[in-house]
mmCIF file of C-alpha atoms in Angstrom:
data_model
loop_
_atom_site.group_PDB
_atom_site.id
_atom_site.type_symbol
_atom_site.label_atom_id
_atom_site.label_comp_id
_atom_site.label_asym_id
_atom_site.label_seq_id
_atom_site.Cartn_x
_atom_site.Cartn_y
_atom_site.Cartn_z
ATOM 1 C CA MET U 82 138.440 81.529 122.442
ATOM 2 C CA ALA U 83 138.057 83.423 119.376
ATOM 3 C CA ASP U 84 134.040 82.839 119.572
ATOM 4 C CA ALA U 85 134.096 84.377 123.138
ATOM 5 C CA GLN U 86 136.166 87.465 121.753
ATOM 6 C CA ASP U 87 133.871 88.003 118.573
ATOM 7 C CA GLU U 88 130.919 87.868 120.832
ATOM 8 C CA ASP U 89 132.499 90.422 123.432
ATOM 9 C CA ARG U 90 133.297 92.773 120.386
ATOM 10 C CA THR U 91 129.713 92.266 118.848
ATOM 11 C CA GLY U 92 128.315 93.212 122.262
ATOM 12 C CA GLU U 93 130.393 96.413 122.457
ATOM 13 C CA ASP U 94 129.096 97.175 118.958
ATOM 14 C CA PHE U 95 125.523 96.643 120.199
ATOM 15 C CA ASP U 96 126.286 98.575 123.347
ATOM 16 C CA GLN U 97 127.247 101.829 120.830
ATOM 17 C CA LYS U 98 124.578 101.084 118.536
ATOM 18 C CA ALA U 99 121.777 100.849 121.192
ATOM 19 C CA SER U 100 123.103 103.951 122.883
ATOM 20 C CA ASP U 101 123.373 105.907 119.820
ATOM 21 C CA LEU U 102 119.807 104.733 118.935
ATOM 22 C CA LEU U 103 118.556 106.002 122.541
ATOM 23 C CA ASP U 104 120.278 109.187 122.108
ATOM 24 C CA ARG U 105 118.270 109.952 118.934
ATOM 25 C CA MET U 106 115.057 108.742 120.879
ATOM 26 C CA MET U 107 115.467 110.460 123.865
ATOM 27 C CA GLY U 108 118.068 112.919 123.750
ATOM 28 C CA PRO U 109 121.732 112.785 125.244
ATOM 29 C CA ARG U 110 121.880 111.234 128.418
ATOM 30 C CA ASN U 111 124.523 111.325 131.183
ATOM 31 C CA PHE U 112 124.003 107.775 132.059
ATOM 32 C CA ASP U 113 122.480 104.637 130.111
ATOM 33 C CA PRO U 114 120.178 102.898 132.371
ATOM 34 C CA ILE U 115 118.861 100.588 129.655
ATOM 35 C CA GLY U 116 122.519 99.325 128.677
ATOM 36 C CA THR U 117 123.294 98.843 132.023
ATOM 37 C CA VAL U 118 120.052 96.830 132.699
ATOM 38 C CA PHE U 119 120.410 94.918 129.248
ATOM 39 C CA ASN U 120 124.090 93.866 130.012
ATOM 40 C CA LEU U 121 123.052 92.881 133.355
ATOM 41 C CA LEU U 122 120.422 90.651 132.023
ATOM 42 C CA ARG U 123 122.628 89.115 129.345
ATOM 43 C CA ALA U 124 125.384 88.244 131.867
ATOM 44 C CA ALA U 125 122.810 86.814 134.266
ATOM 45 C CA HIS U 126 120.971 84.601 131.599
ATOM 46 C CA ARG U 127 124.228 83.342 130.229
ATOM 47 C CA ILE U 128 125.688 82.561 133.477
ATOM 48 C CA GLU U 129 122.270 80.824 134.301
ATOM 49 C CA GLN U 130 122.040 79.047 131.084
ATOM 50 C CA ASP U 131 125.609 77.695 131.791
ATOM 51 C CA LEU U 132 124.815 76.641 135.472
ATOM 52 C CA GLU U 133 121.516 74.948 134.033
ATOM 53 C CA THR U 134 122.968 72.857 131.304
ATOM 54 C CA GLY U 135 126.512 72.298 132.968
ATOM 55 C CA LEU U 136 125.463 71.460 136.707
ATOM 56 C CA HIS U 137 121.912 71.473 137.414
ATOM 57 C CA ARG U 138 120.203 69.736 134.477
ATOM 58 C CA PRO U 139 122.352 66.568 134.618
ATOM 59 C CA THR U 140 121.157 65.993 138.134
ATOM 60 C CA ARG U 141 117.487 66.505 136.976
ATOM 61 C CA VAL U 142 117.096 69.945 138.915
ATOM 62 C CA SER U 143 116.420 73.004 137.270
ATOM 63 C CA THR U 144 118.059 76.221 138.356
ATOM 64 C CA ALA U 145 115.167 77.347 140.313
ATOM 65 C CA GLY U 146 114.819 74.152 141.657
ATOM 66 C CA PHE U 147 118.645 74.372 142.595
ATOM 67 C CA ASN U 148 118.077 78.052 144.110
ATOM 68 C CA ALA U 149 114.828 76.556 146.318
ATOM 69 C CA LEU U 150 117.050 73.745 147.454
ATOM 70 C CA PHE U 151 120.006 76.170 148.272
ATOM 71 C CA ALA U 152 117.970 78.457 150.121
ATOM 72 C CA LEU U 153 116.177 75.560 152.146
ATOM 73 C CA TYR U 154 119.643 74.354 152.967
ATOM 74 C CA VAL U 155 121.032 77.816 154.146
ATOM 75 C CA LEU U 156 117.737 79.117 156.002
ATOM 76 C CA GLY U 157 115.995 75.923 156.898
ATOM 77 C CA ALA U 158 112.262 75.264 156.341
ATOM 78 C CA LYS U 159 110.513 78.019 154.773
ATOM 79 C CA GLU U 160 107.046 78.756 153.533
ATOM 80 C CA PRO U 161 106.251 78.307 149.764
ATOM 81 C CA LYS U 162 105.573 82.237 149.510
ATOM 82 C CA ARG U 163 109.019 83.047 151.083
ATOM 83 C CA LEU U 164 110.630 80.272 149.160
ATOM 84 C CA ALA U 165 109.380 81.719 145.929
ATOM 85 C CA ARG U 166 110.926 84.970 146.530
ATOM 86 C CA LEU U 167 114.201 83.617 147.523
ATOM 87 C CA ALA U 168 114.139 81.428 144.447
ATOM 88 C CA ASN U 169 113.138 84.225 142.304
ATOM 89 C CA VAL U 170 110.226 82.379 140.760
ATOM 90 C CA SER U 171 106.013 83.399 141.006
ATOM 91 C CA GLN U 172 104.230 81.616 143.595
ATOM 92 C CA PRO U 173 102.242 79.545 141.083
ATOM 93 C CA SER U 174 105.637 78.352 139.595
ATOM 94 C CA MET U 175 106.819 77.542 143.223
ATOM 95 C CA SER U 176 103.920 75.432 143.737
ATOM 96 C CA SER U 177 104.663 73.301 140.629
ATOM 97 C CA LEU U 178 108.486 73.279 141.585
ATOM 98 C CA ILE U 179 107.494 71.952 145.087
ATOM 99 C CA LYS U 180 105.780 68.910 143.653
ATOM 100 C CA THR U 181 108.522 68.273 141.389
ATOM 101 C CA LEU U 182 110.940 68.330 144.285
ATOM 102 C CA GLU U 183 108.519 66.438 146.487
ATOM 103 C CA SER U 184 108.251 63.638 143.633
ATOM 104 C CA ARG U 185 112.034 63.212 143.921
ATOM 105 C CA GLU U 186 111.995 63.019 147.400
ATOM 106 C CA LEU U 187 114.336 66.036 147.746
ATOM 107 C CA VAL U 188 111.897 68.119 149.961
ATOM 108 C CA PHE U 189 108.756 67.428 152.001
ATOM 109 C CA LYS U 190 105.968 69.587 153.774
ATOM 110 C CA ARG U 191 105.116 69.939 157.312
ATOM 111 C CA PRO U 192 102.636 72.050 159.115
ATOM 112 C CA SER U 193 104.069 75.285 160.553
ATOM 113 C CA ARG U 194 104.250 75.246 164.459
ATOM 114 C CA GLN U 195 103.335 79.193 164.326
ATOM 115 C CA ASP U 196 100.243 78.789 162.253
ATOM 116 C CA ARG U 197 98.709 75.242 161.631
ATOM 117 C CA ARG U 198 97.256 76.679 158.410
ATOM 118 C CA SER U 199 100.395 77.089 156.817
ATOM 119 C CA VAL U 200 102.811 74.531 155.551
ATOM 120 C CA LEU U 201 106.606 74.590 155.593
ATOM 121 C CA ILE U 202 108.931 73.435 152.829
ATOM 122 C CA GLU U 203 111.969 71.472 154.121
ATOM 123 C CA LEU U 204 114.685 69.372 152.749
ATOM 124 C CA THR U 205 114.833 65.615 153.099
ATOM 125 C CA THR U 206 118.127 63.686 153.792
ATOM 126 C CA GLU U 207 118.246 63.424 149.902
ATOM 127 C CA GLY U 208 117.787 66.651 149.273
ATOM 128 C CA ARG U 209 120.570 67.932 151.552
ATOM 129 C CA ALA U 210 122.810 65.154 149.852
ATOM 130 C CA LEU U 211 122.173 66.507 146.487
ATOM 131 C CA CYS U 212 123.042 70.192 147.882
ATOM 132 C CA ASP U 213 126.057 68.800 149.378
ATOM 133 C CA GLU U 214 126.883 67.739 145.890
ATOM 134 C CA LEU U 215 125.799 70.720 143.882
ATOM 135 C CA ILE U 216 126.839 73.442 145.976
ATOM 136 C CA PRO U 217 130.590 73.227 145.892
ATOM 137 C CA ALA U 218 130.365 72.545 142.223
ATOM 138 C CA THR U 219 127.900 75.596 141.672
ATOM 139 C CA HIS U 220 130.577 77.514 143.825
ATOM 140 C CA ALA U 221 133.661 76.482 141.609
ATOM 141 C CA ARG U 222 131.687 77.388 138.188
ATOM 142 C CA ALA U 223 130.924 80.760 139.833
ATOM 143 C CA ALA U 224 134.524 81.200 140.612
ATOM 144 C CA GLN U 225 135.256 80.326 136.933
ATOM 145 C CA TRP U 226 132.709 83.115 135.837
ATOM 146 C CA SER U 227 133.815 85.833 138.229
ATOM 147 C CA SER U 228 137.797 84.891 137.480
ATOM 148 C CA ALA U 229 137.696 88.027 135.311
ATOM 149 C CA LEU U 230 137.350 90.232 138.269
ATOM 150 C CA ASP U 231 139.614 90.916 141.048
ATOM 151 C CA ALA U 232 138.568 90.936 144.903
ATOM 152 C CA GLY U 233 137.841 94.534 144.842
ATOM 153 C CA ASP U 234 135.550 94.262 141.551
ATOM 154 C CA ARG U 235 133.789 91.312 143.178
ATOM 155 C CA ASP U 236 133.016 93.010 146.383
ATOM 156 C CA ASP U 237 131.741 96.387 144.294
ATOM 157 C CA LEU U 238 129.724 94.268 141.796
ATOM 158 C CA ALA U 239 128.069 92.291 145.169
ATOM 159 C CA ARG U 240 127.363 95.851 146.534
ATOM 160 C CA ILE U 241 125.978 97.245 143.371
ATOM 161 C CA LEU U 242 123.829 94.302 142.980
ATOM 162 C CA ARG U 243 122.431 94.427 146.523
ATOM 163 C CA LYS U 244 121.460 97.840 145.622
ATOM 164 C CA LEU U 245 119.688 97.184 142.440
ATOM 165 C CA LEU U 246 117.814 94.334 144.304
ATOM 166 C CA SER U 247 116.607 96.675 147.003
ATOM 167 C CA VAL U 248 114.555 98.929 144.357
ATOM 168 C CA LYS U 249 111.081 98.690 144.099
ATOM 169 C CA PRO U 250 110.050 100.070 140.544
ATOM 170 C CA PRO U 251 106.347 101.019 140.237
ATOM 171 C CA SER U 252 104.018 98.064 139.756
ATOM 172 C CA LYS U 253 102.460 99.928 136.316
ATOM 173 C CA ARG U 254 104.014 100.446 133.351
ATOM 174 C CA THR U 255 105.670 104.194 133.037
ATOM 175 C CA SER U 256 104.564 106.015 129.889
ATOM 176 C CA PRO U 257 107.721 106.928 127.894
ATOM 177 C CA THR U 258 109.154 110.221 128.206
ATOM 178 C CA LYS U 259 112.118 112.343 127.260
ATOM 179 C CA GLU U 260 114.740 113.286 129.955
ATOM 180 C CA ASP U 261 115.193 117.026 130.060
#
């Protein structure tokens, strides 16, 4: 527990030092977007690493693999492009991931009924069985991670994250400018 407390203090110290640095570089701001996003990424990576090492890797499935299996479990058969978006991986990575999941007999490809040129990815019985095992375990681990938040905080966080996920930043790199 002391390690977590030390790490939290280090994170708070880092936040303050980063904020001070940004104030010097860009002038005072009334909000801190880089700190918000940096802490969001830190939390997401820490949780993802925990899920990967504690739950998914022991079943020989990556977190991206679990995300794809979970999406198929919830939504049914999907085109690889749509599945890549749902699993938060690039299309080339999804192609490789599908091959891996196919080799483990967790998914299979079938032609789309609407467009015979397209394929859909679907769970096998083995894939569904693995989801039946991993989904409750992942839910329990997520409950542990979110136990620091009360129900209102969890609802607020979910709402805020949905807002962030709806943002479409420009595809080109923006040049650094000072805020006025």
